[in-house]
Amino acid sequence: MKKLSFLMLALLAVTLFTACGNDDEPVNKQTFTAPINCRAIDGNEVVFSQGTSKVEVDYTNMKIKFVADYKDIHGQSHSLSTPDMKLTNVSSLVYEFTASAGQPGSTMIESLGGYIDMSTGMMWYTINTGSGEIVCTSHLMYAYTNTTMTNPDNNNHATHQQSAYLFVPDDKGETCILQIFNFIADLNGAVVAQEVQYKDLTLTPTVTGYTITADMVESSYKGYYTLSDVNITLDDQCRVMNGTFKCNGLVYTLSGGLFSYK
């Protein structure tokens, strides 16, 4: 299991969450606002939307509730307000939550279910409205990954679990920012940068997740760590990541999941 560095967690806290509590808020409750990316799915059709989710976690009673925006398959906007949902531990700091139409506050839905990772802040859930499925996530953080780097000239390679990958879609679901944490640039395995950012990769929503592609993309370190031939697939409704890119004469092969149980 990946252990995220203190610096990475600090970066994620800034990137993923904007706290909206106050100094008088009990320490056993946390309230935050997270960006939410949703895909409404009906057969081969998919409609992307980006909104916000105001989340409250009650650590004393181990419950979660949130208010979130999304669009349906017809592009109509909705706001979902969930009931209090019990958090059930499924692995390490990953918790599951569910709601059904019979619960108070569950109007407009037939069922809702999802997961939250308390160590990374990653939240994923699906909504069944009876007229289609909506899959929603905070910005996509793959902290549980394997990265294999291969020299194509001699097939020398190395695999590590140090890097994590964050994808931040734009509000139209057409491009995304890629942030790589604990970036390793050669087969020696040394971390050369705590965080490297790439902008304007092509993002394509699909019925099972997204594809991310780029012929070539410059890093936030100008002249260093340029990526080419980027081809990444987020599958199983974004719970699984697989892909490749090239950098510094090496081929990088990525695999991993949103949560530690995957």
PDB file of N, CA and C in Angstrom, residues 60-121:
ATOM      1  N   THR A  60     -17.550  10.835  14.974  1.00  0.00           N
ATOM      2  CA  THR A  60     -18.048  10.198  16.197  1.00  0.00           C
ATOM      3  C   THR A  60     -19.015   9.073  15.867  1.00  0.00           C
ATOM      4  N   ASN A  61     -19.963   9.357  14.990  1.00  0.00           N
ATOM      5  CA  ASN A  61     -20.969   8.367  14.619  1.00  0.00           C
ATOM      6  C   ASN A  61     -20.633   7.647  13.317  1.00  0.00           C
ATOM      7  N   MET A  62     -19.487   8.015  12.708  1.00  0.00           N
ATOM      8  CA  MET A  62     -19.032   7.433  11.452  1.00  0.00           C
ATOM      9  C   MET A  62     -20.140   7.477  10.398  1.00  0.00           C
ATOM     10  N   LYS A  63     -20.524   8.708  10.061  1.00  0.00           N
ATOM     11  CA  LYS A  63     -21.544   8.948   9.045  1.00  0.00           C
ATOM     12  C   LYS A  63     -21.064  10.039   8.103  1.00  0.00           C
ATOM     13  N   ILE A  64     -21.646  10.035   6.904  1.00  0.00           N
ATOM     14  CA  ILE A  64     -21.325  11.043   5.896  1.00  0.00           C
ATOM     15  C   ILE A  64     -22.616  11.499   5.235  1.00  0.00           C
ATOM     16  N   LYS A  65     -22.676  12.767   4.847  1.00  0.00           N
ATOM     17  CA  LYS A  65     -23.767  13.276   4.022  1.00  0.00           C
ATOM     18  C   LYS A  65     -23.204  14.385   3.164  1.00  0.00           C
ATOM     19  N   PHE A  66     -23.856  14.623   2.032  1.00  0.00           N
ATOM     20  CA  PHE A  66     -23.369  15.697   1.169  1.00  0.00           C
ATOM     21  C   PHE A  66     -24.474  16.213   0.267  1.00  0.00           C
ATOM     22  N   VAL A  67     -24.253  17.422  -0.225  1.00  0.00           N
ATOM     23  CA  VAL A  67     -25.091  18.049  -1.245  1.00  0.00           C
ATOM     24  C   VAL A  67     -24.215  18.191  -2.478  1.00  0.00           C
ATOM     25  N   ALA A  68     -24.717  17.744  -3.635  1.00  0.00           N
ATOM     26  CA  ALA A  68     -23.873  17.735  -4.837  1.00  0.00           C
ATOM     27  C   ALA A  68     -24.676  18.116  -6.068  1.00  0.00           C
ATOM     28  N   ASP A  69     -23.973  18.702  -7.050  1.00  0.00           N
ATOM     29  CA  ASP A  69     -24.571  19.052  -8.341  1.00  0.00           C
ATOM     30  C   ASP A  69     -24.233  17.984  -9.370  1.00  0.00           C
ATOM     31  N   TYR A  70     -25.132  17.785 -10.322  1.00  0.00           N
ATOM     32  CA  TYR A  70     -24.840  16.914 -11.463  1.00  0.00           C
ATOM     33  C   TYR A  70     -25.834  17.210 -12.576  1.00  0.00           C
ATOM     34  N   LYS A  71     -25.512  16.751 -13.781  1.00  0.00           N
ATOM     35  CA  LYS A  71     -26.445  16.821 -14.910  1.00  0.00           C
ATOM     36  C   LYS A  71     -26.852  15.422 -15.325  1.00  0.00           C
ATOM     37  N   ASP A  72     -28.105  15.296 -15.768  1.00  0.00           N
ATOM     38  CA  ASP A  72     -28.574  13.993 -16.238  1.00  0.00           C
ATOM     39  C   ASP A  72     -28.201  13.804 -17.706  1.00  0.00           C
ATOM     40  N   ILE A  73     -28.643  12.709 -18.300  1.00  0.00           N
ATOM     41  CA  ILE A  73     -28.259  12.366 -19.665  1.00  0.00           C
ATOM     42  C   ILE A  73     -28.815  13.369 -20.677  1.00  0.00           C
ATOM     43  N   HIS A  74     -29.824  14.146 -20.266  1.00  0.00           N
ATOM     44  CA  HIS A  74     -30.402  15.165 -21.148  1.00  0.00           C
ATOM     45  C   HIS A  74     -29.751  16.533 -20.945  1.00  0.00           C
ATOM     46  N   GLY A  75     -28.744  16.590 -20.071  1.00  0.00           N
ATOM     47  CA  GLY A  75     -28.065  17.844 -19.817  1.00  0.00           C
ATOM     48  C   GLY A  75     -28.764  18.749 -18.822  1.00  0.00           C
ATOM     49  N   GLN A  76     -29.805  18.249 -18.157  1.00  0.00           N
ATOM     50  CA  GLN A  76     -30.520  19.052 -17.169  1.00  0.00           C
ATOM     51  C   GLN A  76     -29.799  18.987 -15.821  1.00  0.00           C
ATOM     52  N   SER A  77     -29.702  20.130 -15.163  1.00  0.00           N
ATOM     53  CA  SER A  77     -28.975  20.221 -13.897  1.00  0.00           C
ATOM     54  C   SER A  77     -29.848  19.807 -12.726  1.00  0.00           C
ATOM     55  N   HIS A  78     -29.218  19.155 -11.752  1.00  0.00           N
ATOM     56  CA  HIS A  78     -29.905  18.718 -10.536  1.00  0.00           C
ATOM     57  C   HIS A  78     -29.003  18.945  -9.334  1.00  0.00           C
ATOM     58  N   SER A  79     -29.614  19.028  -8.178  1.00  0.00           N
ATOM     59  CA  SER A  79     -28.881  19.084  -6.924  1.00  0.00           C
ATOM     60  C   SER A  79     -29.356  17.942  -6.048  1.00  0.00           C
ATOM     61  N   LEU A  80     -28.416  17.148  -5.577  1.00  0.00           N
ATOM     62  CA  LEU A  80     -28.716  15.979  -4.756  1.00  0.00           C
ATOM     63  C   LEU A  80     -28.355  16.278  -3.312  1.00  0.00           C
ATOM     64  N   SER A  81     -29.281  16.014  -2.397  1.00  0.00           N
ATOM     65  CA  SER A  81     -29.012  16.129  -0.975  1.00  0.00           C
ATOM     66  C   SER A  81     -29.210  14.760  -0.345  1.00  0.00           C
ATOM     67  N   THR A  82     -28.147  14.168   0.177  1.00  0.00           N
ATOM     68  CA  THR A  82     -28.228  12.799   0.683  1.00  0.00           C
ATOM     69  C   THR A  82     -28.674  12.786   2.145  1.00  0.00           C
ATOM     70  N   PRO A  83     -29.175  11.653   2.610  1.00  0.00           N
ATOM     71  CA  PRO A  83     -29.381  11.483   4.052  1.00  0.00           C
ATOM     72  C   PRO A  83     -28.047  11.202   4.733  1.00  0.00           C
ATOM     73  N   ASP A  84     -28.060  11.108   6.059  1.00  0.00           N
ATOM     74  CA  ASP A  84     -26.884  10.613   6.767  1.00  0.00           C
ATOM     75  C   ASP A  84     -26.655   9.161   6.367  1.00  0.00           C
ATOM     76  N   MET A  85     -25.433   8.849   5.950  1.00  0.00           N
ATOM     77  CA  MET A  85     -25.111   7.492   5.504  1.00  0.00           C
ATOM     78  C   MET A  85     -23.999   6.923   6.364  1.00  0.00           C
ATOM     79  N   LYS A  86     -24.170   5.689   6.791  1.00  0.00           N
ATOM     80  CA  LYS A  86     -23.182   5.033   7.635  1.00  0.00           C
ATOM     81  C   LYS A  86     -21.910   4.761   6.842  1.00  0.00           C
ATOM     82  N   LEU A  87     -20.763   5.030   7.460  1.00  0.00           N
ATOM     83  CA  LEU A  87     -19.466   4.729   6.865  1.00  0.00           C
ATOM     84  C   LEU A  87     -18.995   3.367   7.364  1.00  0.00           C
ATOM     85  N   THR A  88     -18.809   2.448   6.424  1.00  0.00           N
ATOM     86  CA  THR A  88     -18.369   1.100   6.755  1.00  0.00           C
ATOM     87  C   THR A  88     -16.956   0.895   6.256  1.00  0.00           C
ATOM     88  N   ASN A  89     -16.039   0.557   7.153  1.00  0.00           N
ATOM     89  CA  ASN A  89     -14.637   0.389   6.780  1.00  0.00           C
ATOM     90  C   ASN A  89     -14.468  -0.848   5.913  1.00  0.00           C
ATOM     91  N   VAL A  90     -13.813  -0.672   4.759  1.00  0.00           N
ATOM     92  CA  VAL A  90     -13.586  -1.792   3.851  1.00  0.00           C
ATOM     93  C   VAL A  90     -12.117  -2.108   3.671  1.00  0.00           C
ATOM     94  N   SER A  91     -11.225  -1.137   3.929  1.00  0.00           N
ATOM     95  CA  SER A  91      -9.792  -1.382   3.801  1.00  0.00           C
ATOM     96  C   SER A  91      -9.034  -0.161   4.289  1.00  0.00           C
ATOM     97  N   SER A  92      -8.166  -0.363   5.262  1.00  0.00           N
ATOM     98  CA  SER A  92      -7.342   0.719   5.782  1.00  0.00           C
ATOM     99  C   SER A  92      -8.230   1.929   6.057  1.00  0.00           C
ATOM    100  N   LEU A  93      -8.005   3.047   5.372  1.00  0.00           N
ATOM    101  CA  LEU A  93      -8.793   4.254   5.603  1.00  0.00           C
ATOM    102  C   LEU A  93      -9.852   4.476   4.519  1.00  0.00           C
ATOM    103  N   VAL A  94     -10.263   3.414   3.838  1.00  0.00           N
ATOM    104  CA  VAL A  94     -11.307   3.486   2.822  1.00  0.00           C
ATOM    105  C   VAL A  94     -12.635   3.047   3.438  1.00  0.00           C
ATOM    106  N   TYR A  95     -13.668   3.858   3.211  1.00  0.00           N
ATOM    107  CA  TYR A  95     -14.980   3.593   3.780  1.00  0.00           C
ATOM    108  C   TYR A  95     -16.045   3.596   2.687  1.00  0.00           C
ATOM    109  N   GLU A  96     -17.036   2.747   2.854  1.00  0.00           N
ATOM    110  CA  GLU A  96     -18.156   2.637   1.920  1.00  0.00           C
ATOM    111  C   GLU A  96     -19.385   3.304   2.515  1.00  0.00           C
ATOM    112  N   PHE A  97     -20.234   3.890   1.637  1.00  0.00           N
ATOM    113  CA  PHE A  97     -21.503   4.459   2.084  1.00  0.00           C
ATOM    114  C   PHE A  97     -22.572   4.150   1.046  1.00  0.00           C
ATOM    115  N   THR A  98     -23.810   4.003   1.490  1.00  0.00           N
ATOM    116  CA  THR A  98     -24.931   3.703   0.596  1.00  0.00           C
ATOM    117  C   THR A  98     -26.183   4.439   1.068  1.00  0.00           C
ATOM    118  N   ALA A  99     -27.106   4.631   0.133  1.00  0.00           N
ATOM    119  CA  ALA A  99     -28.426   5.193   0.446  1.00  0.00           C
ATOM    120  C   ALA A  99     -29.425   4.592  -0.521  1.00  0.00           C
ATOM    121  N   SER A 100     -30.681   4.541  -0.086  1.00  0.00           N
ATOM    122  CA  SER A 100     -31.741   4.010  -0.942  1.00  0.00           C
ATOM    123  C   SER A 100     -32.916   4.971  -0.944  1.00  0.00           C
ATOM    124  N   ALA A 101     -33.861   4.711  -1.855  1.00  0.00           N
ATOM    125  CA  ALA A 101     -34.998   5.621  -2.029  1.00  0.00           C
ATOM    126  C   ALA A 101     -35.860   5.697  -0.779  1.00  0.00           C
ATOM    127  N   GLY A 102     -35.801   4.689   0.075  1.00  0.00           N
ATOM    128  CA  GLY A 102     -36.650   4.678   1.256  1.00  0.00           C
ATOM    129  C   GLY A 102     -36.144   5.541   2.396  1.00  0.00           C
ATOM    130  N   GLN A 103     -34.914   6.024   2.299  1.00  0.00           N
ATOM    131  CA  GLN A 103     -34.353   6.813   3.382  1.00  0.00           C
ATOM    132  C   GLN A 103     -34.775   8.275   3.279  1.00  0.00           C
ATOM    133  N   PRO A 104     -34.943   8.947   4.419  1.00  0.00           N
ATOM    134  CA  PRO A 104     -35.273  10.385   4.377  1.00  0.00           C
ATOM    135  C   PRO A 104     -34.208  11.165   3.618  1.00  0.00           C
ATOM    136  N   GLY A 105     -34.651  12.072   2.773  1.00  0.00           N
ATOM    137  CA  GLY A 105     -33.711  12.879   2.008  1.00  0.00           C
ATOM    138  C   GLY A 105     -33.262  12.253   0.714  1.00  0.00           C
ATOM    139  N   SER A 106     -33.759  11.050   0.410  1.00  0.00           N
ATOM    140  CA  SER A 106     -33.298  10.344  -0.788  1.00  0.00           C
ATOM    141  C   SER A 106     -34.221  10.553  -1.976  1.00  0.00           C
ATOM    142  N   THR A 107     -34.841  11.695  -2.067  1.00  0.00           N
ATOM    143  CA  THR A 107     -35.719  11.970  -3.193  1.00  0.00           C
ATOM    144  C   THR A 107     -34.915  12.012  -4.482  1.00  0.00           C
ATOM    145  N   MET A 108     -35.545  11.655  -5.573  1.00  0.00           N
ATOM    146  CA  MET A 108     -34.983  11.694  -6.924  1.00  0.00           C
ATOM    147  C   MET A 108     -34.013  10.546  -7.220  1.00  0.00           C
ATOM    148  N   ILE A 109     -33.736   9.693  -6.235  1.00  0.00           N
ATOM    149  CA  ILE A 109     -32.817   8.597  -6.515  1.00  0.00           C
ATOM    150  C   ILE A 109     -33.460   7.268  -6.154  1.00  0.00           C
ATOM    151  N   GLU A 110     -33.041   6.225  -6.857  1.00  0.00           N
ATOM    152  CA  GLU A 110     -33.412   4.867  -6.471  1.00  0.00           C
ATOM    153  C   GLU A 110     -32.354   4.273  -5.555  1.00  0.00           C
ATOM    154  N   SER A 111     -31.090   4.620  -5.816  1.00  0.00           N
ATOM    155  CA  SER A 111     -30.015   4.160  -4.946  1.00  0.00           C
ATOM    156  C   SER A 111     -28.781   5.014  -5.164  1.00  0.00           C
ATOM    157  N   LEU A 112     -27.907   5.004  -4.174  1.00  0.00           N
ATOM    158  CA  LEU A 112     -26.637   5.711  -4.232  1.00  0.00           C
ATOM    159  C   LEU A 112     -25.629   4.884  -3.455  1.00  0.00           C
ATOM    160  N   GLY A 113     -24.426   4.784  -3.981  1.00  0.00           N
ATOM    161  CA  GLY A 113     -23.386   4.056  -3.264  1.00  0.00           C
ATOM    162  C   GLY A 113     -22.021   4.559  -3.661  1.00  0.00           C
ATOM    163  N   GLY A 114     -21.089   4.521  -2.715  1.00  0.00           N
ATOM    164  CA  GLY A 114     -19.761   5.007  -3.053  1.00  0.00           C
ATOM    165  C   GLY A 114     -18.742   4.739  -1.977  1.00  0.00           C
ATOM    166  N   TYR A 115     -17.551   5.351  -2.158  1.00  0.00           N
ATOM    167  CA  TYR A 115     -16.419   5.159  -1.264  1.00  0.00           C
ATOM    168  C   TYR A 115     -15.722   6.495  -1.044  1.00  0.00           C
ATOM    169  N   ILE A 116     -15.069   6.618   0.105  1.00  0.00           N
ATOM    170  CA  ILE A 116     -14.204   7.760   0.381  1.00  0.00           C
ATOM    171  C   ILE A 116     -12.931   7.247   1.044  1.00  0.00           C
ATOM    172  N   ASP A 117     -11.801   7.772   0.595  1.00  0.00           N
ATOM    173  CA  ASP A 117     -10.498   7.411   1.150  1.00  0.00           C
ATOM    174  C   ASP A 117     -10.066   8.555   2.060  1.00  0.00           C
ATOM    175  N   MET A 118     -10.005   8.292   3.369  1.00  0.00           N
ATOM    176  CA  MET A 118      -9.683   9.338   4.332  1.00  0.00           C
ATOM    177  C   MET A 118      -8.219   9.778   4.243  1.00  0.00           C
ATOM    178  N   SER A 119      -7.362   8.984   3.612  1.00  0.00           N
ATOM    179  CA  SER A 119      -5.953   9.357   3.535  1.00  0.00           C
ATOM    180  C   SER A 119      -5.659  10.262   2.346  1.00  0.00           C
ATOM    181  N   THR A 120      -6.427  10.138   1.269  1.00  0.00           N
ATOM    182  CA  THR A 120      -6.182  10.958   0.076  1.00  0.00           C
ATOM    183  C   THR A 120      -7.309  11.953  -0.203  1.00  0.00           C
ATOM    184  N   GLY A 121      -8.469  11.758   0.433  1.00  0.00           N
ATOM    185  CA  GLY A 121      -9.621  12.609   0.155  1.00  0.00           C
ATOM    186  C   GLY A 121     -10.397  12.199  -1.078  1.00  0.00           C
TER     187      GLY A 121
END
